[in-house]
PDB file of C-alpha atoms and ligand atoms in Angstrom:
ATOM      1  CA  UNK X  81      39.131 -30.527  53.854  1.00 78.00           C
ATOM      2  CA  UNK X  82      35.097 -30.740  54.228  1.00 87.00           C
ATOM      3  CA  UNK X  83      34.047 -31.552  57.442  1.00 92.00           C
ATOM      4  CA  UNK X  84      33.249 -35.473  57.474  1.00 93.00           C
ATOM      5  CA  UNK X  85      29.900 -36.317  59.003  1.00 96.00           C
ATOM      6  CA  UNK X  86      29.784 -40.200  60.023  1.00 95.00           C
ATOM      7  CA  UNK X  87      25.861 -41.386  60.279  1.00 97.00           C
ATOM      8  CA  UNK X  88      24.453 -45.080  60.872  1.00 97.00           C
ATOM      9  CA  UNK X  89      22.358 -47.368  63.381  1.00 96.00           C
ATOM     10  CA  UNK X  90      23.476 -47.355  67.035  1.00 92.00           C
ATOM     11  CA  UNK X  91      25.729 -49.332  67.451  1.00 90.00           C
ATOM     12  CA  UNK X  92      27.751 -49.061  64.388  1.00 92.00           C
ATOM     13  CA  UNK X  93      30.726 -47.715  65.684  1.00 89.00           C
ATOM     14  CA  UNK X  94      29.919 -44.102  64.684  1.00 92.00           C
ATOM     15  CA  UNK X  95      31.941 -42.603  67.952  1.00 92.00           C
ATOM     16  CA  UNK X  96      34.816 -45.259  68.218  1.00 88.00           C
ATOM     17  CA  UNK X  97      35.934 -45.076  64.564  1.00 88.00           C
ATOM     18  CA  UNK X  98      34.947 -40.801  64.408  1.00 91.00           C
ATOM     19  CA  UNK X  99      37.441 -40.573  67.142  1.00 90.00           C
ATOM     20  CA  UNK X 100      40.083 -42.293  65.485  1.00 87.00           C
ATOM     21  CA  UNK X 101      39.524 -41.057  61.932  1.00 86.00           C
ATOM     22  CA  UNK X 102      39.859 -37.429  63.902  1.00 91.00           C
ATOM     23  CA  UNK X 103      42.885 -38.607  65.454  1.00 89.00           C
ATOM     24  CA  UNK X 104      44.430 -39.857  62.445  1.00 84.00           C
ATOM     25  CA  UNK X 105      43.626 -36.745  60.624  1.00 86.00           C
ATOM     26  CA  UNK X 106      44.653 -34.764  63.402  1.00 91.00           C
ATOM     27  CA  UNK X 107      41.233 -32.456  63.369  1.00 93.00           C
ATOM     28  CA  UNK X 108      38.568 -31.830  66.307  1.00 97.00           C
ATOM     29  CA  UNK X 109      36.153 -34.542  66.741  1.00 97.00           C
ATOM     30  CA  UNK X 110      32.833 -34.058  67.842  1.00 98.00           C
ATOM     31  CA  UNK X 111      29.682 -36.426  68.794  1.00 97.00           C
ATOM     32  CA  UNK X 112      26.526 -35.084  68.381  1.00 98.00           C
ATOM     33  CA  UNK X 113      24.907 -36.853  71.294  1.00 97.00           C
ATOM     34  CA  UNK X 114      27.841 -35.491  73.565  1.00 97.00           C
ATOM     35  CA  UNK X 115      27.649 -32.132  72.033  1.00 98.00           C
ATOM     36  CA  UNK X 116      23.842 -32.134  73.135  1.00 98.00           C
ATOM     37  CA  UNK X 117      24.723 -33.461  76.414  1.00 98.00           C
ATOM     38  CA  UNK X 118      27.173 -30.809  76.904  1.00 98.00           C
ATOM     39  CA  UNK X 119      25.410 -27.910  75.368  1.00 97.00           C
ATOM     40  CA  UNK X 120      21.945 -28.586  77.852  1.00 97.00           C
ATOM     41  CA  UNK X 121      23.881 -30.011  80.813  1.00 98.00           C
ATOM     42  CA  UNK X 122      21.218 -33.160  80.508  1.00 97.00           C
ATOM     43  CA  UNK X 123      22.079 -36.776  79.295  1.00 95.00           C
ATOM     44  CA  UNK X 124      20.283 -37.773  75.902  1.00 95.00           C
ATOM     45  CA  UNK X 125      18.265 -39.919  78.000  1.00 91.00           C
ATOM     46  CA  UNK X 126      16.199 -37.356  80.559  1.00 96.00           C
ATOM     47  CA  UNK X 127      15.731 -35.042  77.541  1.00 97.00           C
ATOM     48  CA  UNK X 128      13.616 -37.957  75.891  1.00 95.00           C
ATOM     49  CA  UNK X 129      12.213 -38.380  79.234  1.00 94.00           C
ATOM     50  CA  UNK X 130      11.432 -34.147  79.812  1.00 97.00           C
ATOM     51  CA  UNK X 131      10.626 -33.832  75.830  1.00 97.00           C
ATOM     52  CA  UNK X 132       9.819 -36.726  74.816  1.00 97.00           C
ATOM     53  CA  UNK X 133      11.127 -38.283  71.306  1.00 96.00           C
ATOM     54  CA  UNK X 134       9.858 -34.920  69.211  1.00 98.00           C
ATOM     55  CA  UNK X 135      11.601 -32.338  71.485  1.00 98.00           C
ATOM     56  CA  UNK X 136      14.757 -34.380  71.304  1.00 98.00           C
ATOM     57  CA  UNK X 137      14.734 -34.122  67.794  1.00 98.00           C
ATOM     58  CA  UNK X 138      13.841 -30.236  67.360  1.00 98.00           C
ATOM     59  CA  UNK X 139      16.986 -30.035  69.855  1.00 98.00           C
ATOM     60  CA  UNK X 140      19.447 -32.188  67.885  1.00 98.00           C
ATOM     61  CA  UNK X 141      18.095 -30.465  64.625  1.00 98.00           C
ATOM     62  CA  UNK X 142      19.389 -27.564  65.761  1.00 98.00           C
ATOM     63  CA  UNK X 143      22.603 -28.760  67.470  1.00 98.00           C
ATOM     64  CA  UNK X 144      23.491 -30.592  64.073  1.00 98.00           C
ATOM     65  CA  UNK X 145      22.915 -26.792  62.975  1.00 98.00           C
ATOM     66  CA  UNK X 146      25.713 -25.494  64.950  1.00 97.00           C
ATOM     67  CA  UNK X 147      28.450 -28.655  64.558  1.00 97.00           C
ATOM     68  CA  UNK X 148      27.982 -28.796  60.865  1.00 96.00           C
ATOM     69  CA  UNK X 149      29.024 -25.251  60.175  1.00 93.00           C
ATOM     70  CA  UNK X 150      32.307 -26.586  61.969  1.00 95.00           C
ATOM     71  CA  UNK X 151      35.072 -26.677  59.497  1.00 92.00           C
ATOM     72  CA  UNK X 152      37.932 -29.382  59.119  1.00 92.00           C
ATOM     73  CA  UNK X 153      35.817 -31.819  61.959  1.00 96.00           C
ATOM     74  CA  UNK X 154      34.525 -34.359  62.065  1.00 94.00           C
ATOM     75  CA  UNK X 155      31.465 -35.199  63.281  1.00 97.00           C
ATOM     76  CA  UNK X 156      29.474 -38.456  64.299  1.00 97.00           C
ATOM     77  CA  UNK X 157      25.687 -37.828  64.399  1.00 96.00           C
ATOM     78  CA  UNK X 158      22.753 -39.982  66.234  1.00 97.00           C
ATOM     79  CA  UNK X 159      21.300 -42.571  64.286  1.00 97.00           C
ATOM     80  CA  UNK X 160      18.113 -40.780  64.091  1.00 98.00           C
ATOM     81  CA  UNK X 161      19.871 -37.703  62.917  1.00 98.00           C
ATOM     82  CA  UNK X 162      20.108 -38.067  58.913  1.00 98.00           C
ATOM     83  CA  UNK X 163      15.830 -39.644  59.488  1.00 98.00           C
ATOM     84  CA  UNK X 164      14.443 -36.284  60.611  1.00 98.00           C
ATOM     85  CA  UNK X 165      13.702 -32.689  58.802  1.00 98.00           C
ATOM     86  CA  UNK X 166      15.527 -32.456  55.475  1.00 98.00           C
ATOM     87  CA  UNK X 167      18.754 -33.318  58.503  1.00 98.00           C
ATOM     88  CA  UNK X 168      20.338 -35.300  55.132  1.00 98.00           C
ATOM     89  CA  UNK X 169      20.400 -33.346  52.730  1.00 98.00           C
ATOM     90  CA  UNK X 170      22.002 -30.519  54.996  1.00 98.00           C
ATOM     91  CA  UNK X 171      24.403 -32.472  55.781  1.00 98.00           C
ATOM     92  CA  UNK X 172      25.063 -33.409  52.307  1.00 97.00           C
ATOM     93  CA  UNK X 173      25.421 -29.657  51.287  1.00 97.00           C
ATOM     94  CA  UNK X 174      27.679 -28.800  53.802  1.00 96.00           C
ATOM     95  CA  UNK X 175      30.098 -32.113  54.772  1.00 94.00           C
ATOM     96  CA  UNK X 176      31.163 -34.935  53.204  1.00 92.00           C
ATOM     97  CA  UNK X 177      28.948 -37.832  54.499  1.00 94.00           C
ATOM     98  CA  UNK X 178      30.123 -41.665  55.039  1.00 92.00           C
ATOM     99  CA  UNK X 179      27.165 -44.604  55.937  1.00 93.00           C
ATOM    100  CA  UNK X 180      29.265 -47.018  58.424  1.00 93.00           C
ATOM    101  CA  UNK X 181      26.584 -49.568  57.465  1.00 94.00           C
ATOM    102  CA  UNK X 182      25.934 -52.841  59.877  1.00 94.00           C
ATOM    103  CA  UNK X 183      23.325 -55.254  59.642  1.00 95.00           C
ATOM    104  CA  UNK X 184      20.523 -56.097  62.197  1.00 95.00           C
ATOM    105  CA  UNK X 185      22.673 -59.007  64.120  1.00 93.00           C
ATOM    106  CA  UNK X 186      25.788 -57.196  64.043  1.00 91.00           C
ATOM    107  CA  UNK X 187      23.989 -53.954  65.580  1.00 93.00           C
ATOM    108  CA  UNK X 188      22.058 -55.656  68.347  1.00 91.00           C
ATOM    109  CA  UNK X 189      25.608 -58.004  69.993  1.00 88.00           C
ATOM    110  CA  UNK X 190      27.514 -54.352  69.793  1.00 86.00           C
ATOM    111  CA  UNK X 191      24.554 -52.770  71.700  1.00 88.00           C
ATOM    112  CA  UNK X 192      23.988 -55.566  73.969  1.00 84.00           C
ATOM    113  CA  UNK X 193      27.831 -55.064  74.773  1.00 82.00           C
ATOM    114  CA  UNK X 194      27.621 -51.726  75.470  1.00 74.00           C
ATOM    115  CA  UNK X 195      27.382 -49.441  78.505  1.00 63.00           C
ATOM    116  CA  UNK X 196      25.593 -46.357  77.143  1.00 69.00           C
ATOM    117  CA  UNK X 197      21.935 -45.947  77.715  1.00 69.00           C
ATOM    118  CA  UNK X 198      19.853 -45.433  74.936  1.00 78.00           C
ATOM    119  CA  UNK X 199      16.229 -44.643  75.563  1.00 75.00           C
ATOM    120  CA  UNK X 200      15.074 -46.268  72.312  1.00 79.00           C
ATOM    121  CA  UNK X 201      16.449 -49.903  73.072  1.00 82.00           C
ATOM    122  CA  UNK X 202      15.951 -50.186  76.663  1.00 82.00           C
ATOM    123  CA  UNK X 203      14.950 -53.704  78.311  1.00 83.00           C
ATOM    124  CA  UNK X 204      14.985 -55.653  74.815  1.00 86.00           C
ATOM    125  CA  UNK X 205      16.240 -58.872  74.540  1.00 85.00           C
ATOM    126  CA  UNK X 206      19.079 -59.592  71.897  1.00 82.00           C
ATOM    127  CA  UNK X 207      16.367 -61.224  69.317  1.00 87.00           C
ATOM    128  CA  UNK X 208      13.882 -59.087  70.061  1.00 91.00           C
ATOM    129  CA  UNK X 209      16.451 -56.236  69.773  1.00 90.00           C
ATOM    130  CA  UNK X 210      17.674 -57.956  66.228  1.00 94.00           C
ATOM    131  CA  UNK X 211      14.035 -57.638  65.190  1.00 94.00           C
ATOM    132  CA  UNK X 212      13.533 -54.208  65.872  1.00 93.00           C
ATOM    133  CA  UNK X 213      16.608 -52.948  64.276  1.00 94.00           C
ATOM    134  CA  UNK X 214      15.862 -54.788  61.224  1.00 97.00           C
ATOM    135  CA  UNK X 215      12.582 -52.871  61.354  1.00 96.00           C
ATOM    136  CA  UNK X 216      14.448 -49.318  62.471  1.00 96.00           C
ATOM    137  CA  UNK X 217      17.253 -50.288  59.264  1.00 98.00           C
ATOM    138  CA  UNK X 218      13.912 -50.538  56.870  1.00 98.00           C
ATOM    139  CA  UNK X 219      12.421 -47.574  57.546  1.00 98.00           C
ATOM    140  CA  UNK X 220      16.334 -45.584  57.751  1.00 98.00           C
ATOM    141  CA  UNK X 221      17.970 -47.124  55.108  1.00 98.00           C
ATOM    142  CA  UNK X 222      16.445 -44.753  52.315  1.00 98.00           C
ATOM    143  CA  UNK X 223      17.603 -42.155  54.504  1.00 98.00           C
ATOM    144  CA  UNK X 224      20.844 -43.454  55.190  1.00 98.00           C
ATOM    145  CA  UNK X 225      21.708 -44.573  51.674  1.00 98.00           C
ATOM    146  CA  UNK X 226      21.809 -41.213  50.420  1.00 98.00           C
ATOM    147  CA  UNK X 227      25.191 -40.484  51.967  1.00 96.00           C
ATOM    148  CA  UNK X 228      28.043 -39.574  49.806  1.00 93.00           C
ATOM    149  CA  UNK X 229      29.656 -42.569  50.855  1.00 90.00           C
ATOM    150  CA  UNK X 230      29.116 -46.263  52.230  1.00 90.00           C
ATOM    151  CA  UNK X 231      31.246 -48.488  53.952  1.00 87.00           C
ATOM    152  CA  UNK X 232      29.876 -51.946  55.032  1.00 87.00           C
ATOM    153  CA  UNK X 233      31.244 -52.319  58.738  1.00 86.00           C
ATOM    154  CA  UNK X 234      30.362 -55.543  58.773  1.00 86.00           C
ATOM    155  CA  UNK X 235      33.376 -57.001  56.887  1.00 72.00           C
ATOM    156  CA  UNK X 236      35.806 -55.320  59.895  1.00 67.00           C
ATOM    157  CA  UNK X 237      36.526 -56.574  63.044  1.00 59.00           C
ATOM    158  CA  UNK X 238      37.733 -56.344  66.367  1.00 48.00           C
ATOM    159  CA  UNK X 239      41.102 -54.842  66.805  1.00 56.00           C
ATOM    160  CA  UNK X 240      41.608 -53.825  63.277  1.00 62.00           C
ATOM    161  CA  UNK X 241      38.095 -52.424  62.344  1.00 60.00           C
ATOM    162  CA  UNK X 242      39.266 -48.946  63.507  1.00 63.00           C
ATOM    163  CA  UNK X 243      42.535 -49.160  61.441  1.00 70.00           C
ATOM    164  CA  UNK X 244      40.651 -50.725  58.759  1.00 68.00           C
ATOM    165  CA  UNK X 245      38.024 -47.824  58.690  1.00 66.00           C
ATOM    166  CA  UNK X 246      40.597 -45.202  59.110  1.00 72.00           C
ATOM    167  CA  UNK X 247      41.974 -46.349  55.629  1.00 76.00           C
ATOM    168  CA  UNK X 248      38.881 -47.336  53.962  1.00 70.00           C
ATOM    169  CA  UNK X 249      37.807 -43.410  55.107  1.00 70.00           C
ATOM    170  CA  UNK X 250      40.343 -41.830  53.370  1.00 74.00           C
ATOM    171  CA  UNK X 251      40.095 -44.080  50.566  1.00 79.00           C
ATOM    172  CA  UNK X 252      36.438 -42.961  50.321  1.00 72.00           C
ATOM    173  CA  UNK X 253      37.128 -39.156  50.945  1.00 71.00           C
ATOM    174  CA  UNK X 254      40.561 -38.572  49.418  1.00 73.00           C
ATOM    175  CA  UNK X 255      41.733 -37.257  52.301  1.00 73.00           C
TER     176      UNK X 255
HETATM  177  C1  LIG U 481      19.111 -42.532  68.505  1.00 53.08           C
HETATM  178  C2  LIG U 481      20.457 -42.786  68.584  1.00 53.08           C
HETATM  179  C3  LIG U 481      21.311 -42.283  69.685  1.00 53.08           C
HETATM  180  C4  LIG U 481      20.712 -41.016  70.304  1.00 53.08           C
HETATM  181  C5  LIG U 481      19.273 -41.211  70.667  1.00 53.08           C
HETATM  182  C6  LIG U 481      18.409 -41.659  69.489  1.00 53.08           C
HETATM  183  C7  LIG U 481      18.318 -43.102  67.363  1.00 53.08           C
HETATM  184  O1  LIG U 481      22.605 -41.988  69.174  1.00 53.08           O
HETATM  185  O2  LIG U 481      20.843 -39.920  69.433  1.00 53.08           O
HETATM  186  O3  LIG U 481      19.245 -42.164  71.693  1.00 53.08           O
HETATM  187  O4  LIG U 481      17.222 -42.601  67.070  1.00 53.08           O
HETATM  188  O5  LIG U 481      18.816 -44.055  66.706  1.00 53.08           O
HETATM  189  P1  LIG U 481      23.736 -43.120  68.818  1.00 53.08           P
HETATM  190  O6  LIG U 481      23.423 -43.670  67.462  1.00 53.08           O
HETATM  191  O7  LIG U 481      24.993 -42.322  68.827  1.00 53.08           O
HETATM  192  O8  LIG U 481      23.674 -44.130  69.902  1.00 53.08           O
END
């Protein structure tokens, strides 16, 4: 099996379904972010605070470097990832790569949900936040729309969207 490389907004359930899809599969999972994290004993966060936004992204350029040579993984990337370098189309040589696409509303209630900090998003407010991520999802999407696969997240919900991926995954991947 390729290694399956899972890209998309924050907030799109790129960890949550990765893990299961990896656990259903019975393969390694890794998240880039974590990866990072672990790899430079610093959260996400303080290296956009020490590096600011460009160092962070030399840094996960060459993480994605090391996870995507991986085999039989599968790997859930920033949402940035796919946007920077020719980060894409690597991954597209190498992996098999699925677009857990959301839209703008959906993506700002998960993030205003959710615990993890992320330097990008900090102090908005949930329209404000919608508004920005419908700007972020213009400028990504050509980026994003250029994986090998697309799955609209939108459709699946609560309890069953992980179950719901899982299948749709291998569906999509043959796996
Ligand atoms: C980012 C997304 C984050 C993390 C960093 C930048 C982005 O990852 O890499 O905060 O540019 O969209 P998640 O999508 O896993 O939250």
């Amino acid at each position: 099996m390729k290694s399956i490389i899972l890209i998309g907004y924050m907030g799109a359930g790129k960890t949550t379904i990765g893990h299961a899809l990896a656990k259903n599969l019975g393969v390694q999972f890794y998240d880039l972010d974590w990866y990072i994290e672990m790899r430079f004993h610093k959260t996400v966060a303080q290296i956009f605070e020490e590096r600011g936004e460009e160092g962070f992204r030399e840094i996960e350029r060459n993480m994605l470097h090391e996870v995507a040579e991986f085999e039989n993984v599968i790997i859930s990337c920033g949402g940035g990832t796919p946007c920077f370098f020719d980060n894409i189309d690597y991954m597209n040589s190498l992996c098999d790569t699925i677009y857990l696409k959301a839209s703008a509303e959906v993506l700002a209630a998960h993030l205003k949900m959710g615990k993890v900090v992320r330097p990008l998003i900090l102090g908005k407010s949930e329209e404000e936040l919608t508004d920005y991520i419908q700007g972020m999802l213009d400028q990504r999407e050509p980026y994003y729309m250029k994986a090998k696969h697309i799955i609209n997240v939108d459709l699946l919900n609560s309890r069953e969207k992980v179950a719901d991926s899982v299948r749709v995954l291998r569906e999509a991947t043959g796996i």
